[in-house]
Amino acid sequence: MKFEWQKGSSDLVGILIIVIIIIVIVSDRGGTSSTYTNSSPSSSNIEAVSATNAVTVSTGTAAYSYQPYEEYITLENRSRTPVNITGWQLRNGKDKRPYYSGSTLQRFSADIAIIPQATLILSPSGKSLNQDVILQNNERAIVTTGLLGNRSPYVITSFKENMCTGYLEALPDYAFNPSLSRGCPRPQNEPGMENLDIACRKIIDNISSCETPKIGERINNEYCENCFEGKLLSSSCQAFIEEHYSYQGCLAYHQNDPKFSGNTWRLFLGRGWEMWAEEYESIELFDRFGQLVNYQSY
């Protein structure tokens, strides 16, 4: 009886060992499969793009402008959540286009530009305060490759459009591409109009929206420094026109108005040459963590 019990016990131990080995093997296979799924690079990239691609990329003039101050693309936030795009990267497709140098086929690195900060209000004094560019829902950023060369009468840096920036567009000194919105306050609605004489008010009725009147002109071959549109201005009328109808004057009286701020940012990359090729180009937008947000190709 003692021998039979030992033999049965030995068989039971053997069976238990075999079961344990099978469980270990099955567990190892399951763990390997889980690790492979979680480490898949393609799935993580797709998730990163889909989470942020509410910022769209449009080609603007990239395909046909070669002057950096005319070349631009557009970024727009289509989500309901504000998006901070300062520090994001724009990258062209130069590294995807081989070039012949003599008889040798060469590839070059892609050009990369960083989206800068900008000012909410472009200061007439040239001392603008910059901040990160935060695109609200349906706001857009027009990203110009170069700069506006003319720095007078105002230094133009990256800024957000408002109801007064149309005065800048109306000046012959600048050439914004595309044009700035000319939604300035109506000249006839300026505060203090009710205190002007009738002759002055009739003159102001002929001033166009966003126009900075140039007072002083020749009449009958003689120069009249107090004349405008062929009429002599009273000192109070001239003072009123010079105080109100300019970019600086508009800011002074309307900076706190409801709906003062527009929905378009003007950003300048400051490059001295074009960034986007005429054809076989890609415009890639990356966030500050290096994740691809969106792209456009042509």
Short mmCIF file of C-alpha atoms in Angstrom, two decimals:
data_model
loop_
_atom_site.label_atom_id
_atom_site.label_comp_id
_atom_site.label_asym_id
_atom_site.label_seq_id
_atom_site.Cartn_x
_atom_site.Cartn_y
_atom_site.Cartn_z
CA MET A 1 0.00 0.00 0.00
CA LYS A 2 2.86 2.36 0.82
CA PHE A 3 4.40 1.84 -2.63
CA GLU A 4 1.11 2.46 -4.43
CA TRP A 5 0.53 5.74 -2.54
CA GLN A 6 4.01 7.02 -3.44
CA LYS A 7 3.50 6.09 -7.08
CA GLY A 8 0.13 7.90 -7.24
CA SER A 9 1.60 10.91 -5.53
CA SER A 10 4.48 11.03 -8.01
CA ASP A 11 2.05 10.93 -10.95
CA LEU A 12 0.01 13.78 -9.47
CA VAL A 13 3.09 15.96 -9.05
CA GLY A 14 4.09 15.31 -12.64
CA ILE A 15 0.68 16.33 -13.92
CA LEU A 16 0.80 19.56 -11.90
CA ILE A 17 4.22 20.46 -13.31
CA ILE A 18 2.98 19.97 -16.89
CA VAL A 19 -0.07 22.19 -16.26
CA ILE A 20 2.11 24.95 -14.80
CA ILE A 21 4.43 24.85 -17.84
CA ILE A 22 1.45 25.17 -20.24
CA ILE A 23 0.09 28.18 -18.30
CA VAL A 24 3.47 29.94 -18.43
CA ILE A 25 3.79 29.41 -22.19
CA VAL A 26 0.29 30.74 -22.91
CA SER A 27 0.87 33.80 -20.68
CA ASP A 28 4.16 34.66 -22.42
CA ARG A 29 2.51 34.56 -25.86
CA GLY A 30 -0.30 36.83 -24.70
CA GLY A 31 2.16 39.37 -23.25
CA THR A 32 4.19 39.49 -26.45
CA SER A 33 1.11 40.18 -28.55
CA SER A 34 0.00 43.05 -26.29
CA THR A 35 3.43 44.70 -26.36
CA TYR A 36 3.55 44.63 -30.16
CA THR A 37 0.14 46.24 -30.50
CA ASN A 38 0.91 49.08 -28.09
CA SER A 39 4.26 49.89 -29.70
CA SER A 40 2.96 50.22 -33.25
CA PRO A 41 4.42 53.54 -34.58
CA SER A 42 1.90 53.91 -37.39
CA SER A 43 -1.15 53.86 -35.11
CA SER A 44 0.36 56.41 -32.69
CA ASN A 45 1.17 58.79 -35.53
CA ILE A 46 -2.38 58.58 -36.90
CA GLU A 47 -3.81 59.36 -33.46
CA ALA A 48 -1.50 62.36 -33.05
CA VAL A 49 -2.48 63.81 -36.41
CA SER A 50 -6.21 63.24 -35.96
CA ALA A 51 -6.13 64.94 -32.56
CA THR A 52 -4.69 68.22 -33.87
CA ASN A 53 -5.50 68.46 -37.58
CA ALA A 54 -8.33 70.91 -36.95
CA VAL A 55 -5.73 73.53 -37.98
CA THR A 56 -5.90 73.43 -41.76
CA VAL A 57 -3.25 74.48 -44.28
CA SER A 58 -4.05 76.40 -47.48
CA THR A 59 -1.50 77.14 -50.20
CA GLY A 60 -2.26 80.86 -50.67
CA THR A 61 0.22 82.21 -53.23
CA ALA A 62 2.88 79.57 -52.54
CA ALA A 63 2.72 78.06 -56.03
CA TYR A 64 3.11 81.25 -58.06
CA SER A 65 4.76 84.01 -55.97
CA TYR A 66 8.53 84.09 -55.69
CA GLN A 67 8.96 87.41 -53.90
CA PRO A 68 9.08 86.66 -50.16
CA TYR A 69 6.93 89.69 -49.27
CA GLU A 70 4.19 88.43 -51.63
CA GLU A 71 4.40 84.71 -50.89
CA TYR A 72 2.06 83.44 -48.18
CA ILE A 73 0.13 80.43 -46.91
CA THR A 74 -2.89 80.35 -44.60
CA LEU A 75 -3.52 78.41 -41.39
CA GLU A 76 -7.05 78.23 -39.96
CA ASN A 77 -8.45 76.78 -36.76
CA ARG A 78 -11.60 74.78 -37.56
CA SER A 79 -12.06 73.47 -34.01
CA ARG A 80 -13.97 74.99 -31.12
CA THR A 81 -10.85 74.91 -28.95
CA PRO A 82 -8.27 77.76 -29.05
CA VAL A 83 -4.91 76.62 -30.46
CA ASN A 84 -1.56 78.22 -29.65
CA ILE A 85 0.53 78.00 -32.86
CA THR A 86 3.59 80.00 -31.75
CA GLY A 87 6.64 77.76 -31.88
CA TRP A 88 5.09 75.41 -34.44
CA GLN A 89 7.18 74.52 -37.48
CA LEU A 90 6.55 74.92 -41.18
CA ARG A 91 8.60 72.64 -43.41
CA ASN A 92 8.84 72.54 -47.20
CA GLY A 93 9.52 69.52 -49.42
CA LYS A 94 13.01 70.39 -50.61
CA ASP A 95 14.36 67.13 -49.13
CA LYS A 96 11.90 65.18 -51.30
CA ARG A 97 13.07 66.75 -54.59
CA PRO A 98 16.46 65.58 -55.94
CA TYR A 99 18.56 68.13 -57.85
CA TYR A 100 21.30 67.67 -60.40
CA SER A 101 24.58 69.42 -59.64
CA GLY A 102 26.62 68.80 -62.75
CA SER A 103 26.26 65.08 -63.29
CA THR A 104 25.59 64.30 -59.63
CA LEU A 105 22.11 63.84 -58.20
CA GLN A 106 21.88 65.56 -54.84
CA ARG A 107 19.34 66.03 -52.09
CA PHE A 108 19.15 68.97 -49.72
CA SER A 109 17.60 69.40 -46.31
CA ALA A 110 14.11 70.83 -46.05
CA ASP A 111 13.73 74.49 -45.12
CA ILE A 112 12.16 74.98 -41.70
CA ALA A 113 10.55 78.15 -40.33
CA ILE A 114 9.23 78.75 -36.82
CA ILE A 115 5.88 80.52 -36.36
CA PRO A 116 6.66 83.68 -34.36
CA GLN A 117 4.89 85.64 -31.68
CA ALA A 118 2.81 88.65 -32.70
CA THR A 119 1.19 91.73 -31.22
CA LEU A 120 -2.53 92.16 -30.64
CA ILE A 121 -2.23 95.87 -31.49
CA LEU A 122 0.49 97.18 -33.80
CA SER A 123 1.88 100.19 -31.95
CA PRO A 124 2.31 103.43 -33.94
CA SER A 125 5.46 104.09 -31.89
CA GLY A 126 7.09 100.87 -33.06
CA LYS A 127 7.22 99.46 -29.52
CA SER A 128 4.67 96.68 -29.87
CA LEU A 129 4.20 94.05 -27.15
CA ASN A 130 4.36 90.53 -28.53
CA GLN A 131 2.53 87.44 -27.29
CA ASP A 132 1.85 83.90 -28.45
CA VAL A 133 -0.49 83.58 -31.41
CA ILE A 134 -3.65 81.84 -30.22
CA LEU A 135 -6.12 81.00 -32.97
CA GLN A 136 -9.69 81.03 -31.74
CA ASN A 137 -12.46 79.11 -33.53
CA ASN A 138 -12.52 80.10 -37.24
CA GLU A 139 -9.59 82.49 -36.85
CA ARG A 140 -6.82 82.31 -39.42
CA ALA A 141 -3.18 83.27 -39.76
CA ILE A 142 -1.79 84.54 -43.04
CA VAL A 143 1.88 83.53 -42.90
CA THR A 144 4.04 85.64 -45.21
CA THR A 145 7.49 84.30 -46.08
CA GLY A 146 9.31 87.65 -45.95
CA LEU A 147 8.78 91.10 -44.45
CA LEU A 148 7.31 94.39 -45.62
CA GLY A 149 10.36 96.42 -46.56
CA ASN A 150 8.98 99.88 -45.82
CA ARG A 151 9.29 100.81 -42.13
CA SER A 152 7.72 104.26 -42.41
CA PRO A 153 5.43 105.73 -41.20
CA TYR A 154 4.90 102.61 -39.07
CA VAL A 155 7.15 99.62 -38.39
CA ILE A 156 5.21 96.55 -39.53
CA THR A 157 5.76 93.39 -37.48
CA SER A 158 3.53 90.35 -36.98
CA PHE A 159 0.14 91.57 -35.75
CA LYS A 160 -3.58 90.89 -35.55
CA GLU A 161 -5.96 92.84 -37.77
CA ASN A 162 -8.46 95.19 -36.17
CA MET A 163 -10.94 97.87 -37.23
CA CYS A 164 -8.10 100.41 -37.56
CA THR A 165 -5.56 98.45 -39.64
CA GLY A 166 -7.47 99.39 -42.80
CA TYR A 167 -5.74 102.76 -42.48
CA LEU A 168 -2.45 100.94 -43.08
CA GLU A 169 -3.85 99.25 -46.17
CA ALA A 170 -4.97 102.61 -47.59
CA LEU A 171 -1.48 104.11 -47.29
CA PRO A 172 0.55 103.98 -50.52
CA ASP A 173 3.66 103.09 -48.53
CA TYR A 174 2.69 99.44 -47.99
CA ALA A 175 1.69 96.51 -50.18
CA PHE A 176 0.00 93.83 -48.08
CA ASN A 177 -0.70 90.57 -49.85
CA PRO A 178 -3.54 89.80 -49.57
CA SER A 179 -5.00 93.20 -48.79
CA LEU A 180 -5.96 94.08 -45.24
CA SER A 181 -9.64 94.35 -44.43
CA ARG A 182 -10.84 97.96 -44.75
CA GLY A 183 -13.54 97.92 -42.10
CA CYS A 184 -12.64 101.22 -40.43
CA PRO A 185 -15.23 103.22 -38.47
CA ARG A 186 -17.27 105.56 -40.70
CA PRO A 187 -15.70 109.04 -40.70
CA GLN A 188 -19.13 110.63 -40.23
CA ASN A 189 -19.63 108.71 -36.96
CA GLU A 190 -16.53 109.96 -35.16
CA PRO A 191 -17.13 111.26 -31.63
CA GLY A 192 -17.20 115.08 -31.55
CA MET A 193 -18.71 115.53 -35.02
CA GLU A 194 -21.72 117.24 -33.48
CA ASN A 195 -19.50 120.11 -32.31
CA LEU A 196 -18.17 120.95 -35.80
CA ASP A 197 -19.47 123.70 -38.04
CA ILE A 198 -21.59 122.73 -41.04
CA ALA A 199 -18.85 123.54 -43.56
CA CYS A 200 -16.45 121.18 -41.81
CA ARG A 201 -19.03 118.41 -41.57
CA LYS A 202 -19.68 118.65 -45.32
CA ILE A 203 -15.97 118.26 -45.95
CA ILE A 204 -15.81 115.19 -43.70
CA ASP A 205 -18.77 113.70 -45.58
CA ASN A 206 -16.43 113.37 -48.57
CA ILE A 207 -13.69 111.54 -46.64
CA SER A 208 -13.59 107.83 -47.49
CA SER A 209 -13.41 105.07 -44.90
CA CYS A 210 -9.80 104.35 -43.81
CA GLU A 211 -8.55 107.47 -45.63
CA THR A 212 -5.81 109.58 -44.06
CA PRO A 213 -6.46 113.02 -45.59
CA LYS A 214 -3.47 114.97 -46.86
CA ILE A 215 -4.05 118.56 -45.89
CA GLY A 216 -2.19 121.11 -47.97
CA GLU A 217 -2.48 121.47 -51.74
CA ARG A 218 -2.01 123.81 -54.64
CA ILE A 219 -4.94 125.99 -55.63
CA ASN A 220 -4.56 128.28 -58.66
CA ASN A 221 -0.81 127.61 -58.71
CA GLU A 222 -0.46 128.71 -55.09
CA TYR A 223 0.16 126.38 -52.18
CA CYS A 224 -2.44 126.42 -49.41
CA GLU A 225 -1.23 124.59 -46.31
CA ASN A 226 -4.72 124.62 -44.68
CA CYS A 227 -6.70 123.43 -47.71
CA PHE A 228 -8.30 120.07 -48.42
CA GLU A 229 -10.30 119.11 -51.50
CA GLY A 230 -10.13 122.67 -52.74
CA LYS A 231 -11.55 124.17 -49.55
CA LEU A 232 -9.91 126.22 -46.82
CA LEU A 233 -10.26 124.52 -43.44
CA SER A 234 -10.89 126.32 -40.20
CA SER A 235 -8.27 125.66 -37.52
CA SER A 236 -10.74 123.58 -35.47
CA CYS A 237 -11.77 121.53 -38.52
CA GLN A 238 -8.17 120.85 -39.49
CA ALA A 239 -7.30 119.83 -35.94
CA PHE A 240 -10.27 117.43 -35.83
CA ILE A 241 -9.35 115.79 -39.14
CA GLU A 242 -5.69 115.37 -38.21
CA GLU A 243 -6.59 113.99 -34.78
CA HIS A 244 -9.12 111.39 -35.90
CA TYR A 245 -8.47 110.19 -39.45
CA SER A 246 -5.27 108.15 -39.30
CA TYR A 247 -4.19 104.79 -37.92
CA GLN A 248 -2.93 106.41 -34.75
CA GLY A 249 -6.07 108.52 -34.35
CA CYS A 250 -8.33 105.53 -34.94
CA LEU A 251 -6.59 103.58 -32.17
CA ALA A 252 -6.93 106.50 -29.77
CA TYR A 253 -10.71 106.62 -30.17
CA HIS A 254 -11.70 103.04 -30.98
CA GLN A 255 -9.29 100.65 -29.25
CA ASN A 256 -11.93 99.82 -26.61
CA ASP A 257 -14.85 99.49 -29.03
CA PRO A 258 -16.83 96.23 -29.14
CA LYS A 259 -15.63 93.98 -31.96
CA PHE A 260 -12.45 96.05 -32.28
CA SER A 261 -10.31 92.97 -32.94
CA GLY A 262 -10.55 91.06 -36.22
CA ASN A 263 -10.22 87.31 -36.86
CA THR A 264 -7.03 87.36 -38.96
CA TRP A 265 -3.41 87.38 -37.84
CA ARG A 266 -0.62 88.62 -40.14
CA LEU A 267 2.59 86.71 -39.45
CA PHE A 268 5.95 87.39 -41.11
CA LEU A 269 8.69 84.74 -41.18
CA GLY A 270 11.37 87.25 -42.17
CA ARG A 271 13.04 85.11 -44.84
CA GLY A 272 14.96 86.84 -47.63
CA TRP A 273 14.01 84.31 -50.31
CA GLU A 274 11.00 82.22 -51.25
CA MET A 275 10.16 79.17 -49.16
CA TRP A 276 7.64 77.33 -51.34
CA ALA A 277 8.47 75.95 -54.79
CA GLU A 278 6.33 76.36 -57.88
CA GLU A 279 5.56 72.64 -58.17
CA TYR A 280 6.15 69.27 -56.54
CA GLU A 281 5.96 71.00 -53.19
CA SER A 282 4.64 69.98 -49.79
CA ILE A 283 3.71 72.32 -46.93
CA GLU A 284 3.95 70.47 -43.63
CA LEU A 285 2.85 71.88 -40.28
CA PHE A 286 4.30 70.43 -37.05
CA ASP A 287 3.42 71.34 -33.48
CA ARG A 288 6.03 72.26 -30.88
CA PHE A 289 6.43 68.58 -29.94
CA GLY A 290 7.32 67.60 -33.51
CA GLN A 291 3.99 65.93 -34.29
CA LEU A 292 2.61 66.39 -37.79
CA VAL A 293 -0.55 68.52 -37.53
CA ASN A 294 -1.55 68.88 -41.16
CA TYR A 295 -0.09 69.25 -44.64
CA GLN A 296 -0.85 70.36 -48.17
CA SER A 297 0.87 69.35 -51.39
CA TYR A 298 0.71 70.48 -54.99
#
